[in-house]
Coordinates of C-alpha atoms and ligand atoms in Angstrom, one line a residue:
M254 CA -6.6 26.4 -41.5
T255 CA -7.6 22.6 -40.4
K256 CA -4.9 20.4 -41.6
S257 CA -6.2 17.6 -44.4
M258 CA -6.4 14.1 -42.9
D259 CA -6.5 12.4 -46.3
A260 CA -3.1 14.4 -47.2
I261 CA -1.4 13.6 -43.6
M262 CA -2.3 10.0 -44.5
A263 CA -1.2 9.6 -47.8
L264 CA 2.2 11.1 -46.3
C265 CA 2.1 8.4 -43.6
K266 CA 2.1 5.5 -46.1
R267 CA 4.1 6.6 -48.5
R268 CA 7.1 7.2 -46.4
G269 CA 6.5 4.3 -44.4
F270 CA 5.2 5.9 -41.2
I271 CA 1.8 3.4 -40.6
Y272 CA 0.6 0.9 -42.9
Q273 CA -2.8 -1.1 -42.5
A274 CA -2.7 -3.9 -40.1
S275 CA -2.7 -7.0 -42.7
E276 CA -3.2 -4.4 -45.4
I277 CA -2.3 -7.6 -48.5
Y278 CA -5.6 -9.7 -46.8
G279 CA -7.7 -6.3 -47.3
G280 CA -7.1 -5.0 -43.8
I281 CA -8.3 -5.5 -40.2
N282 CA -10.5 -2.9 -38.5
G283 CA -8.8 -0.8 -35.9
F284 CA -5.5 -2.2 -36.1
W285 CA -2.4 -0.5 -37.5
D286 CA 1.1 -1.0 -37.6
Y287 CA 4.1 0.9 -38.1
G288 CA 6.6 1.1 -41.1
P289 CA 10.8 1.8 -40.6
L290 CA 10.1 5.7 -40.3
G291 CA 7.3 5.3 -37.8
A292 CA 8.5 2.6 -35.5
Q293 CA 11.4 4.8 -35.3
L294 CA 9.4 8.0 -34.1
K295 CA 7.6 5.9 -32.1
K296 CA 9.8 4.5 -30.2
N297 CA 11.6 7.7 -29.8
L298 CA 8.3 9.2 -28.0
R299 CA 8.1 5.8 -25.7
D300 CA 11.9 6.6 -24.9
A301 CA 11.3 10.4 -24.6
W302 CA 8.6 8.9 -21.9
W303 CA 10.9 6.7 -20.3
E304 CA 13.6 9.3 -19.2
D305 CA 11.5 12.0 -18.9
M306 CA 8.8 9.9 -16.1
I307 CA 11.4 7.0 -15.1
L308 CA 15.1 7.6 -15.4
R309 CA 14.6 11.6 -14.7
P310 CA 11.5 11.9 -13.1
A311 CA 10.1 15.4 -13.9
W312 CA 13.6 16.4 -15.7
G313 CA 15.1 16.4 -12.1
R314 CA 12.8 18.9 -10.9
S315 CA 12.0 18.5 -7.1
G316 CA 8.5 17.8 -6.2
P317 CA 6.1 19.8 -3.9
N318 CA 7.7 18.1 -0.7
G319 CA 11.0 19.5 -1.5
K320 CA 12.6 16.8 -3.0
P321 CA 13.5 15.4 -6.1
V322 CA 11.0 12.9 -7.6
R323 CA 11.5 9.4 -7.4
C324 CA 10.2 6.7 -10.0
V325 CA 10.7 3.3 -11.0
P326 CA 9.6 1.2 -14.0
V327 CA 7.8 -2.4 -13.8
E328 CA 6.8 -4.5 -17.0
T329 CA 3.9 -6.5 -16.4
C330 CA 1.9 -8.9 -18.4
I331 CA -0.8 -8.5 -21.2
I332 CA -2.7 -11.5 -19.6
Q333 CA -3.6 -11.2 -15.5
H334 CA -5.6 -13.1 -13.2
P335 CA -9.3 -12.8 -14.5
K336 CA -9.7 -11.7 -10.5
V337 CA -7.6 -8.7 -11.4
W338 CA -10.3 -7.3 -13.8
E339 CA -13.3 -8.1 -11.6
A340 CA -11.5 -6.1 -8.5
S341 CA -10.3 -2.9 -11.0
G342 CA -14.4 -2.6 -12.0
H343 CA -13.2 -3.6 -15.5
L344 CA -15.3 -6.4 -16.0
A345 CA -18.8 -5.2 -14.6
G346 CA -18.3 -1.7 -16.0
F347 CA -16.2 -1.7 -19.1
A348 CA -18.9 -1.2 -21.7
D349 CA -20.4 1.2 -24.2
P350 CA -23.9 1.2 -24.7
M351 CA -24.6 -0.4 -28.0
R352 CA -27.7 -0.2 -30.2
K353 CA -28.0 -3.1 -32.9
C354 CA -29.5 -3.0 -36.1
P355 CA -32.1 -5.6 -36.6
G356 CA -32.0 -5.0 -40.6
C357 CA -28.2 -5.4 -41.0
G358 CA -27.1 -6.2 -37.7
H359 CA -24.6 -3.7 -37.8
F360 CA -23.6 -1.8 -34.1
V361 CA -23.5 1.7 -33.0
R362 CA -22.3 3.3 -30.4
A363 CA -25.7 4.8 -28.2
D364 CA -23.3 8.2 -26.7
Q365 CA -22.1 8.3 -30.7
Y366 CA -25.0 8.1 -32.6
W367 CA -25.5 11.5 -33.8
E368 CA -22.1 11.9 -34.4
T369 CA -21.9 8.9 -36.9
M370 CA -25.3 10.5 -38.9
A371 CA -23.5 13.8 -39.1
Q372 CA -20.6 11.7 -41.6
W373 CA -23.5 10.8 -43.8
S374 CA -25.9 13.4 -43.3
E375 CA -22.8 16.0 -44.5
W376 CA -23.0 13.9 -47.3
L377 CA -26.9 14.0 -47.7
N378 CA -26.4 17.9 -47.5
T379 CA -24.2 18.2 -50.9
L380 CA -26.7 15.9 -52.3
I381 CA -29.8 18.4 -51.6
Q382 CA -28.0 21.1 -52.8
G383 CA -27.3 19.1 -56.3
F384 CA -31.4 19.4 -56.6
E385 CA -31.8 22.8 -57.1
P386 CA -30.9 23.3 -60.6
H387 CA -32.7 20.6 -61.6
T388 CA -36.2 21.4 -59.8
G389 CA -35.4 25.0 -58.2
R390 CA -36.5 23.5 -55.2
Y391 CA -36.0 21.4 -52.2
D392 CA -38.5 19.0 -51.1
T393 CA -39.2 15.7 -49.9
E394 CA -40.9 14.4 -52.3
V395 CA -37.6 15.1 -54.5
I396 CA -36.2 13.4 -52.1
L397 CA -37.7 10.6 -51.7
K398 CA -37.8 10.4 -55.2
W399 CA -33.8 10.6 -55.7
A400 CA -33.8 7.2 -53.3
R401 CA -35.8 5.2 -54.5
T402 CA -35.2 5.7 -58.7
K403 CA -31.4 7.3 -58.7
G404 CA -30.4 6.6 -55.0
K405 CA -30.5 2.9 -55.6
R406 CA -28.4 3.0 -58.5
V407 CA -25.8 5.1 -57.6
A408 CA -25.7 5.1 -53.9
P409 CA -27.7 1.5 -52.9
N410 CA -25.9 1.4 -49.4
L411 CA -26.7 4.3 -47.8
A412 CA -29.3 4.8 -45.0
V413 CA -31.5 7.4 -47.0
V414 CA -31.7 5.6 -49.9
R415 CA -32.6 2.2 -47.8
N416 CA -35.0 3.7 -45.8
P417 CA -35.8 7.1 -46.5
E418 CA -38.6 8.1 -44.8
V419 CA -37.4 7.1 -41.2
T420 CA -34.1 8.6 -42.1
L421 CA -35.3 12.2 -43.4
V422 CA -37.5 12.2 -40.2
A423 CA -34.8 11.3 -37.7
L424 CA -32.8 14.2 -39.4
A425 CA -35.1 16.3 -39.8
T426 CA -36.0 16.1 -36.2
R427 CA -32.8 16.2 -35.1
I428 CA -32.5 19.7 -36.5
N429 CA -35.8 21.2 -35.2
G430 CA -34.9 19.5 -31.8
Q431 CA -31.4 21.1 -31.7
P432 CA -31.2 24.1 -33.4
A433 CA -26.9 24.2 -32.6
A434 CA -26.0 20.7 -33.5
P435 CA -23.6 20.4 -36.1
L436 CA -25.8 19.1 -39.0
D437 CA -26.4 21.9 -41.4
M438 CA -29.5 20.9 -42.7
K439 CA -31.9 23.4 -42.1
E440 CA -33.5 23.5 -45.6
L441 CA -34.4 19.9 -45.3
V442 CA -36.6 20.6 -42.2
Q443 CA -38.1 23.4 -44.1
Y444 CA -39.3 20.9 -47.1
L445 CA -40.2 18.4 -45.1
G446 CA -42.4 19.8 -43.0
T447 CA -44.4 18.8 -39.9
E448 CA -47.3 16.6 -42.1
F449 CA -44.5 14.3 -43.0
L450 CA -43.3 13.6 -39.5
E451 CA -46.5 13.3 -38.2
K452 CA -47.5 10.6 -40.5
T453 CA -43.9 8.3 -40.7
G454 CA -43.2 9.2 -36.9
L455 CA -39.9 9.3 -35.5
Q456 CA -37.6 6.1 -35.5
E457 CA -33.6 6.8 -35.0
P458 CA -32.1 5.0 -38.4
C459 CA -29.5 2.8 -38.5
P460 CA -26.4 4.5 -40.1
R461 CA -25.9 1.8 -42.2
C462 CA -28.9 1.0 -43.5
G463 CA -31.7 2.9 -42.6
A464 CA -33.4 0.2 -40.6
P465 CA -35.2 1.3 -37.0
L466 CA -33.0 1.2 -34.9
G467 CA -32.7 -1.2 -31.1
Q468 CA -32.5 0.0 -27.9
P469 CA -28.7 0.3 -26.1
A470 CA -27.6 -2.5 -24.3
P471 CA -23.8 -2.9 -22.9
F472 CA -20.9 -4.1 -24.9
K473 CA -18.2 -5.3 -23.2
L474 CA -14.7 -3.9 -24.6
M475 CA -12.7 -6.5 -23.1
F476 CA -11.3 -9.1 -25.5
Q477 CA -11.8 -12.4 -24.6
S478 CA -9.4 -15.7 -24.9
W479 CA -8.8 -18.7 -23.1
S480 CA -5.3 -19.8 -20.9
G481 CA -4.8 -23.6 -21.6
V482 CA -6.0 -26.4 -23.4
T483 CA -9.2 -26.3 -22.5
Q484 CA -11.6 -23.6 -23.6
S485 CA -14.3 -23.1 -20.9
D486 CA -15.7 -20.7 -18.8
E487 CA -13.1 -21.2 -15.6
N488 CA -10.0 -21.0 -18.2
V489 CA -11.4 -17.7 -20.0
V490 CA -8.5 -14.8 -19.6
Y491 CA -8.8 -11.1 -20.7
L492 CA -6.3 -9.1 -22.4
R493 CA -5.3 -5.6 -20.5
P494 CA -7.7 -2.9 -21.5
E495 CA -5.3 -0.6 -19.6
T496 CA -1.6 -1.1 -18.1
A497 CA -2.3 0.3 -15.0
Q498 CA -3.5 -2.6 -13.0
G499 CA -0.6 -4.4 -13.3
I500 CA 1.5 -1.3 -11.2
F501 CA -1.6 -2.0 -8.1
V502 CA -1.2 -5.8 -8.3
Q503 CA 2.9 -5.2 -8.3
F504 CA 2.5 -2.3 -6.0
K505 CA 3.8 -4.3 -2.6
N506 CA 6.4 -6.6 -4.3
V507 CA 8.0 -3.6 -5.2
T508 CA 8.0 -1.9 -1.6
D509 CA 8.9 -4.9 -0.3
T510 CA 12.0 -5.7 -2.6
T511 CA 13.5 -1.9 -3.4
R512 CA 14.1 0.8 -1.3
V513 CA 11.6 3.3 -2.9
K514 CA 10.2 5.2 -0.1
I515 CA 6.6 7.2 -0.3
P516 CA 6.3 9.4 -2.6
F517 CA 7.4 7.6 -6.0
G518 CA 5.7 6.6 -8.5
I519 CA 5.9 3.4 -10.6
G520 CA 5.3 3.3 -14.1
N521 CA 4.6 1.1 -16.8
A522 CA 4.1 1.8 -20.9
G523 CA 2.9 -1.1 -23.0
K524 CA -0.1 -2.5 -25.2
S525 CA -3.3 -2.4 -24.5
F526 CA -6.4 -3.4 -26.0
R527 CA -10.3 -2.9 -26.2
N528 CA -12.8 -4.1 -28.3
E529 CA -14.0 -0.6 -29.4
V530 CA -17.1 -0.8 -31.3
T531 CA -16.3 2.2 -33.4
P532 CA -12.4 2.1 -34.3
R533 CA -11.9 5.4 -35.9
N534 CA -9.7 8.5 -37.0
Y535 CA -6.8 6.6 -38.0
T536 CA -4.8 5.3 -35.2
Y537 CA -7.0 7.3 -32.5
R538 CA -9.3 5.1 -31.5
S539 CA -7.5 1.6 -32.4
R540 CA -8.2 -2.0 -30.8
E541 CA -4.8 -2.6 -30.4
F542 CA -2.7 0.7 -29.1
E543 CA 0.0 1.4 -26.6
Q544 CA -0.2 3.2 -23.3
A545 CA 2.2 4.7 -21.0
E546 CA 1.3 5.3 -16.9
L547 CA 2.3 6.1 -14.0
E548 CA 0.9 5.7 -11.2
F549 CA 2.6 8.0 -8.6
F550 CA 2.0 6.9 -4.8
C551 CA 1.6 9.5 -2.2
H552 CA 0.4 10.2 1.5
P553 CA -3.4 11.5 1.4
E554 CA -2.4 14.9 2.6
E555 CA 0.1 15.3 0.2
S556 CA -2.4 14.5 -3.0
Q557 CA -3.6 17.3 -4.0
A558 CA -0.2 18.8 -4.6
W559 CA 1.2 16.2 -6.4
Y560 CA -2.3 16.1 -8.8
A561 CA -1.1 19.7 -9.7
F562 CA 1.9 18.8 -10.1
W563 CA 1.8 15.7 -12.8
R564 CA -1.1 17.8 -14.5
D565 CA 1.4 20.8 -15.0
F566 CA 4.5 19.0 -15.5
R567 CA 2.5 16.7 -18.1
M568 CA 1.3 19.6 -19.8
E569 CA 4.4 21.1 -20.4
W570 CA 6.0 17.8 -21.6
W571 CA 4.2 17.3 -24.4
K572 CA 4.5 20.8 -25.2
S573 CA 8.5 20.3 -25.3
L574 CA 8.0 17.8 -28.1
G575 CA 6.5 20.5 -30.5
L576 CA 2.9 20.5 -29.6
A577 CA 2.8 23.8 -28.7
G578 CA 0.4 26.8 -29.2
E579 CA -3.7 26.8 -28.9
N580 CA -4.0 23.4 -30.6
L581 CA -3.0 21.9 -27.1
I582 CA -5.2 22.4 -23.9
L583 CA -5.1 21.2 -20.4
R584 CA -9.3 20.4 -19.5
E585 CA -10.1 20.0 -16.4
H586 CA -13.2 17.6 -15.7
A587 CA -15.8 19.3 -14.3
K588 CA -17.5 17.8 -10.6
D589 CA -20.2 15.7 -12.9
E590 CA -17.4 14.0 -15.1
L591 CA -15.4 12.5 -12.3
S592 CA -15.5 8.9 -11.4
H593 CA -17.3 8.5 -7.5
Y594 CA -13.1 8.0 -6.3
S595 CA -11.6 10.9 -8.2
Q596 CA -10.9 14.2 -6.7
G597 CA -9.8 16.0 -10.0
T598 CA -8.9 14.7 -13.0
S599 CA -7.4 16.7 -16.4
D600 CA -6.8 15.9 -19.8
V601 CA -4.4 16.9 -22.1
E602 CA -6.2 17.3 -25.5
Y603 CA -4.8 18.0 -29.2
R604 CA -6.9 20.1 -31.9
F605 CA -6.5 16.9 -34.2
P606 CA -7.4 17.7 -38.1
F607 CA -10.9 14.8 -37.1
T608 CA -12.0 17.0 -34.2
A609 CA -11.0 20.8 -34.8
P610 CA -12.6 22.9 -33.9
G611 CA -13.1 20.5 -30.8
F612 CA -10.3 18.5 -29.0
G613 CA -9.1 14.8 -28.8
E614 CA -7.5 13.4 -25.6
L615 CA -3.8 12.5 -26.0
E616 CA -3.3 11.9 -22.1
G617 CA -5.9 12.2 -19.0
I618 CA -3.7 12.8 -15.5
A619 CA -6.3 11.2 -12.7
H620 CA -6.6 11.7 -8.9
R621 CA -7.7 8.0 -7.9
G622 CA -6.9 8.1 -4.1
D623 CA -6.6 4.5 -2.6
Y624 CA -9.5 3.2 -4.9
D625 CA -7.6 0.6 -6.6
L626 CA -5.1 -0.7 -3.9
T627 CA -8.4 -0.4 -1.7
Q628 CA -10.3 -2.6 -4.4
H629 CA -6.9 -4.7 -4.8
A630 CA -6.8 -5.9 -0.8
K631 CA -10.8 -6.4 -0.6
H632 CA -10.6 -8.9 -3.6
S633 CA -7.4 -10.6 -3.1
G634 CA -7.0 -10.2 0.9
A635 CA -3.5 -9.3 0.6
K636 CA -2.3 -6.5 2.8
L637 CA -1.7 -3.0 0.8
E638 CA -0.8 -1.1 3.4
Y639 CA 2.3 0.9 3.5
N640 CA 4.1 1.3 6.2
D641 CA 5.6 5.1 6.3
T642 CA 8.3 5.0 8.9
D643 CA 8.7 8.7 8.2
R644 CA 5.5 9.4 9.8
G645 CA 3.8 8.3 12.7
E646 CA 4.1 8.2 16.5
I647 CA 7.5 8.9 18.4
L648 CA 7.7 6.1 20.9
P649 CA 9.0 7.1 24.7
N650 CA 12.3 5.7 23.7
G651 CA 13.1 8.3 20.9
G652 CA 11.6 5.6 17.9
R653 CA 8.5 5.9 16.0
R654 CA 5.8 3.4 15.5
G655 CA 5.5 4.0 11.5
E656 CA 2.3 5.4 10.0
R657 CA 0.1 2.5 8.1
Y658 CA -1.9 3.7 5.5
L659 CA -3.4 3.2 1.9
P660 CA -1.5 5.9 -0.5
H661 CA -3.4 8.0 -2.8
C662 CA -2.7 7.5 -6.3
I663 CA -1.9 10.3 -9.3
E664 CA -2.3 8.7 -12.5
P665 CA -0.9 10.5 -15.8
A666 CA -1.7 7.9 -18.2
A667 CA -0.8 8.8 -21.8
G668 CA -1.5 7.0 -25.1
L669 CA 1.3 6.3 -27.4
D670 CA -0.4 6.3 -30.3
R671 CA -2.3 9.5 -30.5
G672 CA 1.0 11.0 -29.3
V673 CA 2.5 10.0 -32.6
L674 CA -0.4 11.1 -34.7
A675 CA -1.3 14.8 -32.8
L676 CA 2.8 14.9 -33.5
L677 CA 2.6 13.9 -37.1
C678 CA -0.7 16.4 -37.9
E679 CA 1.3 19.3 -36.0
A680 CA 4.6 18.6 -37.6
Y681 CA 3.0 18.2 -41.1
T682 CA 3.5 21.6 -43.3
K683 CA 2.3 22.4 -46.8
D684 CA 4.3 25.0 -48.5
E685 CA 3.6 24.7 -52.2
T686 CA 6.7 27.5 -52.8
R687 CA 9.3 24.5 -51.9
A688 CA 10.6 22.4 -54.0
S689 CA 9.4 20.0 -51.1
P690 CA 5.8 21.2 -51.2
E691 CA 4.4 18.9 -48.0
F692 CA 6.8 18.3 -45.2
L693 CA 6.9 17.4 -41.1
K694 CA 8.5 20.1 -38.9
L695 CA 9.4 17.7 -35.9
H696 CA 11.2 18.2 -32.8
P697 CA 14.9 17.0 -33.7
R698 CA 14.3 15.0 -31.0
L699 CA 11.7 12.3 -32.2
A700 CA 12.8 12.9 -36.2
P701 CA 13.6 9.7 -37.1
V702 CA 16.1 10.2 -39.1
K703 CA 18.4 12.4 -37.6
A704 CA 20.3 14.1 -40.5
A705 CA 21.2 13.1 -44.0
I706 CA 24.5 13.2 -45.4
F707 CA 24.8 13.9 -49.7
P708 CA 27.5 14.4 -52.1
L709 CA 26.4 16.9 -54.5
V710 CA 27.8 14.9 -57.0
A711 CA 28.7 10.8 -57.7
K712 CA 32.4 11.9 -58.3
D713 CA 35.5 13.9 -57.7
G714 CA 35.8 12.7 -54.7
M715 CA 32.7 13.8 -53.1
P716 CA 31.1 9.9 -52.2
E717 CA 34.3 9.3 -50.2
V718 CA 34.0 12.7 -47.9
A719 CA 30.5 12.0 -47.5
E720 CA 30.8 8.3 -46.6
K721 CA 33.8 9.2 -44.0
L722 CA 31.3 11.8 -42.3
H723 CA 28.2 9.5 -42.8
A724 CA 30.4 6.8 -40.7
D725 CA 31.4 9.2 -38.2
L726 CA 28.2 10.9 -37.5
A727 CA 26.0 7.3 -37.5
A728 CA 28.7 6.1 -35.1
R729 CA 28.2 9.0 -32.7
F730 CA 24.4 9.5 -32.9
W731 CA 23.1 5.8 -34.2
R732 CA 21.4 5.4 -29.9
Q733 CA 18.8 8.5 -31.3
G734 CA 17.8 7.5 -34.4
A735 CA 18.9 7.1 -38.3
V736 CA 21.8 9.2 -40.0
E737 CA 21.3 8.5 -43.9
M738 CA 23.6 8.8 -46.6
D739 CA 22.1 9.5 -50.2
E740 CA 23.8 9.8 -53.2
K741 CA 20.8 9.1 -55.6
Q742 CA 18.6 11.6 -58.0
S743 CA 19.0 15.1 -58.0
I744 CA 19.8 17.3 -54.3
G745 CA 16.5 18.8 -54.6
K746 CA 14.5 15.5 -54.9
R747 CA 17.1 14.3 -52.1
Y748 CA 16.0 17.1 -49.7
A749 CA 12.6 16.8 -50.8
R750 CA 12.3 13.3 -49.5
M751 CA 14.5 13.8 -46.4
D752 CA 11.7 17.1 -45.6
E753 CA 9.3 14.5 -45.5
A754 CA 10.8 12.1 -43.2
G755 CA 10.9 15.1 -41.0
T756 CA 14.9 14.9 -41.1
P757 CA 15.8 18.1 -39.3
Y758 CA 19.4 18.6 -41.3
C759 CA 21.4 17.6 -44.1
F760 CA 24.9 18.0 -45.1
T761 CA 26.0 18.2 -49.0
I762 CA 29.7 17.8 -49.7
D763 CA 30.1 19.6 -52.5
G764 CA 33.3 21.0 -54.6
D765 CA 34.3 23.6 -51.9
T766 CA 34.6 20.6 -49.4
L767 CA 37.3 19.7 -51.2
T768 CA 39.2 22.8 -50.8
N769 CA 38.0 24.3 -47.9
Q770 CA 36.9 21.5 -45.6
T771 CA 33.0 22.5 -45.3
V772 CA 29.8 21.5 -46.3
T773 CA 26.4 23.2 -46.8
C774 CA 24.4 22.9 -43.8
R775 CA 20.3 22.6 -44.8
D776 CA 17.9 23.6 -41.9
R777 CA 14.5 21.3 -42.7
D778 CA 12.4 24.4 -41.0
S779 CA 13.4 27.6 -42.9
G780 CA 15.0 25.7 -45.9
Q781 CA 18.3 28.1 -45.2
Q782 CA 21.8 26.9 -45.9
T783 CA 24.9 28.2 -44.4
R784 CA 28.5 26.9 -44.1
L785 CA 30.0 24.7 -41.7
A786 CA 33.4 23.5 -41.3
I787 CA 33.2 19.6 -41.8
D788 CA 34.7 18.4 -38.2
Q789 CA 32.1 20.9 -36.7
V790 CA 29.1 19.0 -37.9
G791 CA 29.7 16.3 -35.1
A792 CA 29.5 19.0 -32.6
F793 CA 26.4 21.0 -34.2
L794 CA 24.3 18.3 -34.7
A795 CA 25.1 16.9 -30.7
E796 CA 23.9 20.5 -29.9
K797 CA 20.8 20.4 -31.6
L798 CA 19.8 16.9 -30.3
G799 CA 20.1 18.1 -26.8
Q800 CA 24.0 16.2 -26.2
A801 CA 26.6 18.6 -26.3
Ligands
GAP1734 N1 -5.7 3.6 -16.7 C1 -6.1 4.9 -17.0 C2 -7.1 4.8 -18.6 O1 -6.7 3.6 -19.2 P1 -8.0 6.2 -20.9 O2 -8.3 7.5 -20.7 O3 -8.8 4.9 -20.8 O4 -7.4 6.1 -19.0 C3 -5.1 6.5 -21.1 O5 -6.6 6.0 -21.2 C4 -4.6 6.9 -22.3 O6 -4.4 6.1 -23.4 C5 -5.7 7.6 -23.4 O7 -5.7 8.9 -23.0 C6 -5.4 7.6 -25.4 O8 -4.3 8.4 -25.3 C7 -4.8 5.9 -25.0 N2 -5.8 5.0 -25.3 C8 -7.3 5.3 -24.7 N3 -8.2 3.9 -25.6 C9 -7.7 4.3 -27.2 C10 -7.6 3.5 -28.0 N4 -8.9 3.0 -28.1 N5 -6.8 3.5 -29.2 C11 -5.7 4.4 -29.1 N6 -5.4 5.0 -27.4 C12 -6.4 5.1 -26.7

């Protein structure tokens, strides 16, 4: 069963995972803030990426060359020299085809037009069903009459009310032409009839006001600003639309100043900005978001093997964090989907409630060949060739003339906000039989609160024992996340509160603790309670959090 996005968003707001940015001013479209639990959850995901991609890449496995994988980090600026974006192709090519409405000025992404229409056509469908009891039939005249009279009062801003003829014709034509399209409006076509279509002609309406839309034109996705006091064309700068380019432009510095040798990776994580035309689906498509990208540089002959290595590891990694089962797929791009320079791209995709039964991209793993280094060498004039002293011609004196080449690059590019969203959607569980009918089954590694300590009642010395256990656990586990102490409300309500936060374990100090030194350990997912010696709680938690 598909989970309700509204319920997930309500829980995220109620428990302080995600807030609308600038909410007290009415919010700002495409921007989201993380509250106390969300900020820690996102940090835990970022840390997991950093640990498993930089500090101990691929969990310490050997790569296809039989040697341990080596990666180093960089942290590069959000604002780079504008030529970086010229070289990368973002300045010329990073644009979506847009259609502007001449009526209300609304912009619609040309390639998402029918998806946008489908959102309100669903509503229209419900409306059409509603006519039946009154008239016993559906026909165009009934819908038009509704739009002109009742519709003007109850929903004046709907396209079907403002411009019913254009809107109805467009929908009907769409359905006629593509019976498999997701718009389930067969009745509408049936009752519109060809005469009506011919009379009014086909014009695609603006989803907001229904006026005929203009032709598609490119719309730049990069945010623009000025660097320095003069706001002139020479001072224009851009906020980075990806973290990857910061890596390519520092490739030479990294190889010149460290001992890394090919094959090796450079990781970069941080904020990226895209002035998305239609930010939507909560944090899924935002205008400010965080990426965690690795560029893995290797010899061209080994690049296919490294591509397969990273593609498979990245899929395994997301699974290890709890996104397992049929909600997660690895989708290899078809040849005609690939950029001209790419020899292969795969996406790790998750079935979000708003994409179901389809999937949405979490991470792309791309074989980028030597495209980026070639572009930056050409535009900057810098020599970016790598001198590989492990390869090349053996000289008569037994020495070696290194092989010079531009390395190929494999790029696993993950989105941390989409990652957090997928984890929250996957973790969200409804069970009406529990005292906490909604809870989050977050992986212990990612859970923002690792454990909670409760004195059963605030008397008989229980709070003192609880405080001591809390202090011990907090001192031991503070690096991984919070350990909370809670003595307010009934024990059931305290469990429910922790379940909603995704806290995997709760330990309760009760009457027996005072006599036999054991505590109740409650497991979030099963709700089962077992008894544990109080001096074993630290070891138990360490094992569960994977740091015994
Ligand atoms: N350097 C390659 C690159 O940037 P991408 O597929 O455009 O590739 C990588 O972005 C990841 O960044 C995506 O898989 C997605 O998780 C995340 N991402 C991209 N645009 C986003 C947006 N508008 N909002 C949230 N996350 C986004």
